N, CA, C and O atoms as a MOPAC input file, in Angstrom:
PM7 MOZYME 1SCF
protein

 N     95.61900 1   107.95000 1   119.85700 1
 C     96.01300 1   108.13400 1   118.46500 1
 C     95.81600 1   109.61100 1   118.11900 1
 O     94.85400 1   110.23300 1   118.56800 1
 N     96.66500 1   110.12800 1   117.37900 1
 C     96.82400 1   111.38900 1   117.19300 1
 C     95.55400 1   111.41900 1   115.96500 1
 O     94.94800 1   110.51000 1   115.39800 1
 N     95.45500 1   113.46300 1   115.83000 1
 C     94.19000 1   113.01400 1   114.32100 1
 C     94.94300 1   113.27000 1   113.25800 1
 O     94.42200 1   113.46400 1   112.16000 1
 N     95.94800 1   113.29600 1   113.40100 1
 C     96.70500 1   112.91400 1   111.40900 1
 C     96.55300 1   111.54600 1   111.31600 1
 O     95.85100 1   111.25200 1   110.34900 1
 N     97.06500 1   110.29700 1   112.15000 1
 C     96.88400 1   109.05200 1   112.08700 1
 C     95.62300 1   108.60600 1   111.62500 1
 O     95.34900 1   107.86900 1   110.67800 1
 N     94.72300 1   109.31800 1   112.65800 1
 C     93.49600 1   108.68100 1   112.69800 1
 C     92.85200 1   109.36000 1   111.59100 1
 O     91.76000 1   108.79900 1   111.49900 1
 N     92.90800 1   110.06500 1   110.89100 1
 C     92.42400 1   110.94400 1   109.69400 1
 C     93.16200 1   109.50700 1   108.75700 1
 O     92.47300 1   108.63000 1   108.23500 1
 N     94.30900 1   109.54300 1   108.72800 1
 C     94.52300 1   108.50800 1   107.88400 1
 C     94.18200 1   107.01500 1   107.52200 1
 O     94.04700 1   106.37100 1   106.48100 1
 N     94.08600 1   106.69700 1   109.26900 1
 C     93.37900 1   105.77100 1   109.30400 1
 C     91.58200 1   105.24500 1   108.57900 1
 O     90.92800 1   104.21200 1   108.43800 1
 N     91.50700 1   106.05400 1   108.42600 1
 C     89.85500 1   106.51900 1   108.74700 1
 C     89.38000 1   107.01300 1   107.13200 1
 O     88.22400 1   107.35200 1   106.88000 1
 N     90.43000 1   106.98700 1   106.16000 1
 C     90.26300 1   107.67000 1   105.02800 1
 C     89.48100 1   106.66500 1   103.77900 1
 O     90.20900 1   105.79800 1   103.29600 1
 N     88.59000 1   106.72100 1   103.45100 1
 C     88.24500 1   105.92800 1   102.31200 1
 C     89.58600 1   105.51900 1   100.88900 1
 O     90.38000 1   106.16500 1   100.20400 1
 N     89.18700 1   104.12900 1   101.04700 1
 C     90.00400 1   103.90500 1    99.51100 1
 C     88.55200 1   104.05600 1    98.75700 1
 O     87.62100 1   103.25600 1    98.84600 1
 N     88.58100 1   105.30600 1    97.97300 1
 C     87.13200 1   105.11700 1    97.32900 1
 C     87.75000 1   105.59600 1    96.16300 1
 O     87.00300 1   105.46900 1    95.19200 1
 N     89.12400 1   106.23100 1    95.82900 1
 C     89.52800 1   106.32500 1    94.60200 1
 C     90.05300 1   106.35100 1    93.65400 1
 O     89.04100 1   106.49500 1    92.96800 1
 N     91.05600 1   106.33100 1    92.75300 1
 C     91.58900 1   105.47800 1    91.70100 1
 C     92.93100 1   104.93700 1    91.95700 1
 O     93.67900 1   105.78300 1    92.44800 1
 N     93.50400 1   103.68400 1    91.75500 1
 C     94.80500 1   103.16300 1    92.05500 1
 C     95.27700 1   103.79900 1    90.80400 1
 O     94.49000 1   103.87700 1    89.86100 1
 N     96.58500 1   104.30200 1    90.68900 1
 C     97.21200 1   104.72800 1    90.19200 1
 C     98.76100 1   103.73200 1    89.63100 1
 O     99.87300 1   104.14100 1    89.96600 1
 N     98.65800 1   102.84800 1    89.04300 1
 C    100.07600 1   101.89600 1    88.95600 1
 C    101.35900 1   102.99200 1    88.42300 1
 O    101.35800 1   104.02600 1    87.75400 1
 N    102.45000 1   102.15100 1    89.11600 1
 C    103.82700 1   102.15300 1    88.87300 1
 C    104.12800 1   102.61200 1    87.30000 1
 O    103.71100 1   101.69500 1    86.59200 1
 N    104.68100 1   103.65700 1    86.49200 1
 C    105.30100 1   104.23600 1    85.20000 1
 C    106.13700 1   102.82500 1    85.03300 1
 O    106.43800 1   102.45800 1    83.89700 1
 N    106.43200 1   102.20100 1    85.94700 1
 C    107.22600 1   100.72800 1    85.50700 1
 C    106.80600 1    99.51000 1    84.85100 1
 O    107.24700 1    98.57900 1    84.17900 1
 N    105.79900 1    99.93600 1    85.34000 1
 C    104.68300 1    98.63700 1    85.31500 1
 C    104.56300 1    98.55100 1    83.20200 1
 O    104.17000 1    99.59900 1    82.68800 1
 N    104.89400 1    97.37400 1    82.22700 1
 C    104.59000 1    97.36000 1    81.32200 1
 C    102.95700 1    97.54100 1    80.92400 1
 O    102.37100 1    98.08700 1    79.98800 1
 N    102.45300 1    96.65900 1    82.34800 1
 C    101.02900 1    96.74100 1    81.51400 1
 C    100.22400 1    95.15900 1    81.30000 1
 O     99.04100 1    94.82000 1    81.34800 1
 N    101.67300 1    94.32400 1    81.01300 1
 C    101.51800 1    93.08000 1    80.63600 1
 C    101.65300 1    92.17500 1    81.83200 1
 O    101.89200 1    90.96800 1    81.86500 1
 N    101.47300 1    92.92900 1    82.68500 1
 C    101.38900 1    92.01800 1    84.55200 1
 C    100.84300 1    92.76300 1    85.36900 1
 O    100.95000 1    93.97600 1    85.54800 1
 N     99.84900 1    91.48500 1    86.19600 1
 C     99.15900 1    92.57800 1    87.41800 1
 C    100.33100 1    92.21200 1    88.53300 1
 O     99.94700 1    91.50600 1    89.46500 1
 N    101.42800 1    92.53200 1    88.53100 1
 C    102.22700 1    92.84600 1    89.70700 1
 C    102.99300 1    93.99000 1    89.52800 1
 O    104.15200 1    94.23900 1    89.19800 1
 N    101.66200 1    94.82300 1    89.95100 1
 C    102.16900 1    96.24600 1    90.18200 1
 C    102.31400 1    96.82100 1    91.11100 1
 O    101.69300 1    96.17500 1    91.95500 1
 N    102.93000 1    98.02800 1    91.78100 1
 C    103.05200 1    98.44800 1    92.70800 1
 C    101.74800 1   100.11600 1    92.47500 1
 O    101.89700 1   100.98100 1    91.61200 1
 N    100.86300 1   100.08700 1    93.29700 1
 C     99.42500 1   100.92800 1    92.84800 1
 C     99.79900 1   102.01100 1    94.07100 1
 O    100.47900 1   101.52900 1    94.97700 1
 N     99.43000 1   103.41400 1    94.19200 1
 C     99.45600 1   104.48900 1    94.96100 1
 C     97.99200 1   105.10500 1    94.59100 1
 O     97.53000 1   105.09200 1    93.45000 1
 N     97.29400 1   105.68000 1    95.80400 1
 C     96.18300 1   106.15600 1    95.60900 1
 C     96.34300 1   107.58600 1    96.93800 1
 O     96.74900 1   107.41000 1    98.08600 1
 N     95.94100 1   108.78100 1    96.40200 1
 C     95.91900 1   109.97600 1    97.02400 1
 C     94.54200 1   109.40800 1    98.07000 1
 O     93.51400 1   108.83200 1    97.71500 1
 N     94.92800 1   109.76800 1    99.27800 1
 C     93.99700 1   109.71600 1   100.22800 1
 C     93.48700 1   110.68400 1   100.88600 1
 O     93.86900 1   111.61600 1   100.17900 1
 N     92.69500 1   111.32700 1   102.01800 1
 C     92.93000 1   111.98700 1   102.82100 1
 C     94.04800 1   112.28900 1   103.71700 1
 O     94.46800 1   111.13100 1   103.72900 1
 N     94.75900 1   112.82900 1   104.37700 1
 C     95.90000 1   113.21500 1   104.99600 1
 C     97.18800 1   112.23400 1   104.28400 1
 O     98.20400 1   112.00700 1   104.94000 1
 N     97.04100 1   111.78500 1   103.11600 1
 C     98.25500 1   110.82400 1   102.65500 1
 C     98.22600 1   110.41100 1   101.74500 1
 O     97.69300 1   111.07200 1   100.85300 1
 N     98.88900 1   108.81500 1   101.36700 1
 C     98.81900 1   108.09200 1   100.31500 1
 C     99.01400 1   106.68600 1   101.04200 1
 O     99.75400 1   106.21900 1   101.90800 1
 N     97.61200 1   106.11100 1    99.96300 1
 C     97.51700 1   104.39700 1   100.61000 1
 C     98.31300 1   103.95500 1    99.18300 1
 O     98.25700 1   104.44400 1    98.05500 1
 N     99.16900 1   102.67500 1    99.79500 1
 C    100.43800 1   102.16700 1    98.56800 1
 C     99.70100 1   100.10600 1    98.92100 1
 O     99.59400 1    99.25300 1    99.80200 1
 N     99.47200 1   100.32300 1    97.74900 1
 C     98.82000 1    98.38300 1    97.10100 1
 C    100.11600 1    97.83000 1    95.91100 1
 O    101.01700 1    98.16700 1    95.14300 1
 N     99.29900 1    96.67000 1    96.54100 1
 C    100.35400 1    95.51300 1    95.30900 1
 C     99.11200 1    94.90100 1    94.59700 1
 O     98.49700 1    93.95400 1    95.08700 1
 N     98.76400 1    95.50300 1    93.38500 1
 C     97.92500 1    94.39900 1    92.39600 1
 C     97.82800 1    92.71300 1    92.64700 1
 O     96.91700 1    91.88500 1    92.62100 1
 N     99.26100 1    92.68700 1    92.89700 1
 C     99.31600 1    90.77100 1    93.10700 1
 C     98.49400 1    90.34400 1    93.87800 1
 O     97.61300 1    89.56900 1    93.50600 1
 N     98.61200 1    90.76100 1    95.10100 1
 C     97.38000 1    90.87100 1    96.19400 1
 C     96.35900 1    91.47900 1    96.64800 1
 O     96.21800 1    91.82600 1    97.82100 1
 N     95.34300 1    91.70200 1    95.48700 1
 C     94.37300 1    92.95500 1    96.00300 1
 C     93.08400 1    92.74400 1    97.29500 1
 O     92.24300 1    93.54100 1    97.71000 1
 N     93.35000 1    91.47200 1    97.63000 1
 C     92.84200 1    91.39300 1    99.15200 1
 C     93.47500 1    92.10000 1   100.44200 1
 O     92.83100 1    92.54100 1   101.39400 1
 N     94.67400 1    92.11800 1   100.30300 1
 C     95.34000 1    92.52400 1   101.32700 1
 C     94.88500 1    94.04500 1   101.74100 1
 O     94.10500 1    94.74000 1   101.08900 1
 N     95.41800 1    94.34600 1   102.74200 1
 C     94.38900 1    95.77000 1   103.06300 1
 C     95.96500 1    96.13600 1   103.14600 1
 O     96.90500 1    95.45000 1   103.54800 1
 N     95.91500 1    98.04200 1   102.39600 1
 C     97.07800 1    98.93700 1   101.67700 1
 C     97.69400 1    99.43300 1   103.11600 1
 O     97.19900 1    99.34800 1   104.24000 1
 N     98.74200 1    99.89100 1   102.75600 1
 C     99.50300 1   100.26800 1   103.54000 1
 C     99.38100 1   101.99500 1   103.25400 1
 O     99.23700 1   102.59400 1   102.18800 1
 N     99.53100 1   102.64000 1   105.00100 1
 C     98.73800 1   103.96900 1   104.55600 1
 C     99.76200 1   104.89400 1   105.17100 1
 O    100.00900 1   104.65500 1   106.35200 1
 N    100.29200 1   105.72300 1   104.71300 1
 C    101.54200 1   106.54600 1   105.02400 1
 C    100.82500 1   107.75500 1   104.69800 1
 O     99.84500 1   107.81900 1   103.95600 1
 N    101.53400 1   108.96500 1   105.47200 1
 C    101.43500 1   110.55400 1   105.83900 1
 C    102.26100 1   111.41000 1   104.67600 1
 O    103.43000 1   111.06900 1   104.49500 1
 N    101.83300 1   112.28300 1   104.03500 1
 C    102.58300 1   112.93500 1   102.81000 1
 C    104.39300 1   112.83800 1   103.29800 1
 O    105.41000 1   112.56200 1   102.66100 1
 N    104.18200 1   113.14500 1   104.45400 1
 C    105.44300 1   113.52100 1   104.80700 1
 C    106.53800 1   111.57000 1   104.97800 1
 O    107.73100 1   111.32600 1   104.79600 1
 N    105.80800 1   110.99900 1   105.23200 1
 C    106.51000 1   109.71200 1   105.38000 1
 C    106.48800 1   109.37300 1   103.67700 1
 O    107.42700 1   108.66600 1   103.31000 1
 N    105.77500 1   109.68800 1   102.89300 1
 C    106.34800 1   109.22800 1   101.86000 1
 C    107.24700 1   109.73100 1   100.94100 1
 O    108.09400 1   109.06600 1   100.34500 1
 N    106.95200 1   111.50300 1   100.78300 1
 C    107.78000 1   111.95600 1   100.48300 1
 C    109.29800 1   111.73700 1   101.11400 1
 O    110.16400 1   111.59200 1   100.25100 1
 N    109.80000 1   111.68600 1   102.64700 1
 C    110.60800 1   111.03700 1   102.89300 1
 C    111.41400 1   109.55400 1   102.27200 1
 O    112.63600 1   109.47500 1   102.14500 1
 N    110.42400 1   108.41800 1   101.92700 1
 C    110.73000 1   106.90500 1   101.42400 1
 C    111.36500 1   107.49900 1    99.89400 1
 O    112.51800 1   107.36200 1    99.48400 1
 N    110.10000 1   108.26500 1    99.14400 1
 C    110.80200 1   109.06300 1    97.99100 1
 C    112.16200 1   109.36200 1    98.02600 1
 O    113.07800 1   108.67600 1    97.57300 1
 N    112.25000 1   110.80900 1    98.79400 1
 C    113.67400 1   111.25800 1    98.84400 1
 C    114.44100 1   110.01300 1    98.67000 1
 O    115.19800 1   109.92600 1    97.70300 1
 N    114.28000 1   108.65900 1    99.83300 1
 C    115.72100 1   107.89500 1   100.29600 1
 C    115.62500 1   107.14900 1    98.50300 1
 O    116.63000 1   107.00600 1    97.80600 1
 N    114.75100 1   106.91300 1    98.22500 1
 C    114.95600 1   106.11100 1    96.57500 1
 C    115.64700 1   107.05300 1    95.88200 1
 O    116.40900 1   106.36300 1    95.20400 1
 N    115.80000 1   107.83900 1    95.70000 1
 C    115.58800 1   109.04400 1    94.94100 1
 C    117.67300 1   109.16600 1    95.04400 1
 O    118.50100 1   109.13300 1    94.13400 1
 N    117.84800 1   109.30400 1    96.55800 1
 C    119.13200 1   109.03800 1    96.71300 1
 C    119.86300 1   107.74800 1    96.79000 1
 O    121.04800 1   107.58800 1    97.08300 1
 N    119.19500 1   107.07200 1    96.56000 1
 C    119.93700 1   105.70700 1    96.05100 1
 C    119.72600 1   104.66900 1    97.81100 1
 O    120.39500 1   103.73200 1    98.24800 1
 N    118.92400 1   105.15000 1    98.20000 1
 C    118.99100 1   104.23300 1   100.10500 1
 C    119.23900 1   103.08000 1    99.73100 1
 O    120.23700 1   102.46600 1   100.10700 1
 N    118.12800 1   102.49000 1    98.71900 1
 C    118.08800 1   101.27800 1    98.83100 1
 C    118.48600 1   100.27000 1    97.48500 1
 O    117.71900 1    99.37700 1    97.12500 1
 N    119.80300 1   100.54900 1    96.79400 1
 C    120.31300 1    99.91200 1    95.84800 1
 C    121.59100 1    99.60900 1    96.48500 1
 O    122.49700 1   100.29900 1    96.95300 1
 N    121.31700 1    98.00900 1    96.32000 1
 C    122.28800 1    97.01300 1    96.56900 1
 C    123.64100 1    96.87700 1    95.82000 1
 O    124.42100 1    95.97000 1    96.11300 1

């Protein structure tokens, strides 16, 4: 494992979820982002057992861009 991975791997969720500008407020099914070490760990409120999914600045800024250009509207 490379050490960007493993930096990422390895990074504490020790600090604040940040929810979705979408999110009313009036539901915990939010989509939560938290700044990590080497990245950003991405949670779903609905399930806060589940362990976050942990992406590299650069992989998300990438997922960004493709929303951003419309990738993924049906």
């Amino acid at each position: 494992m490379n050490d960007e991975k493993e930096r990422l791997r390895s990074a504490p969720l020790d600090g604040v979820w940040v929810k979705s500008s979408y999110s009313n407020g009036s539901s915990g099914d939010c989509v939560q982002l938290m700044p990590i070490d080497g990245g950003v760990a991405v949670g779903d409120s609905k399930a806060p057992g589940r362990t976050p999914q942990r992406y590299t600045r650069a992989q998300f800024a990438t997922f960004l861009a493709s929303v951003k250009a419309g990738a993924f509207q049906q």
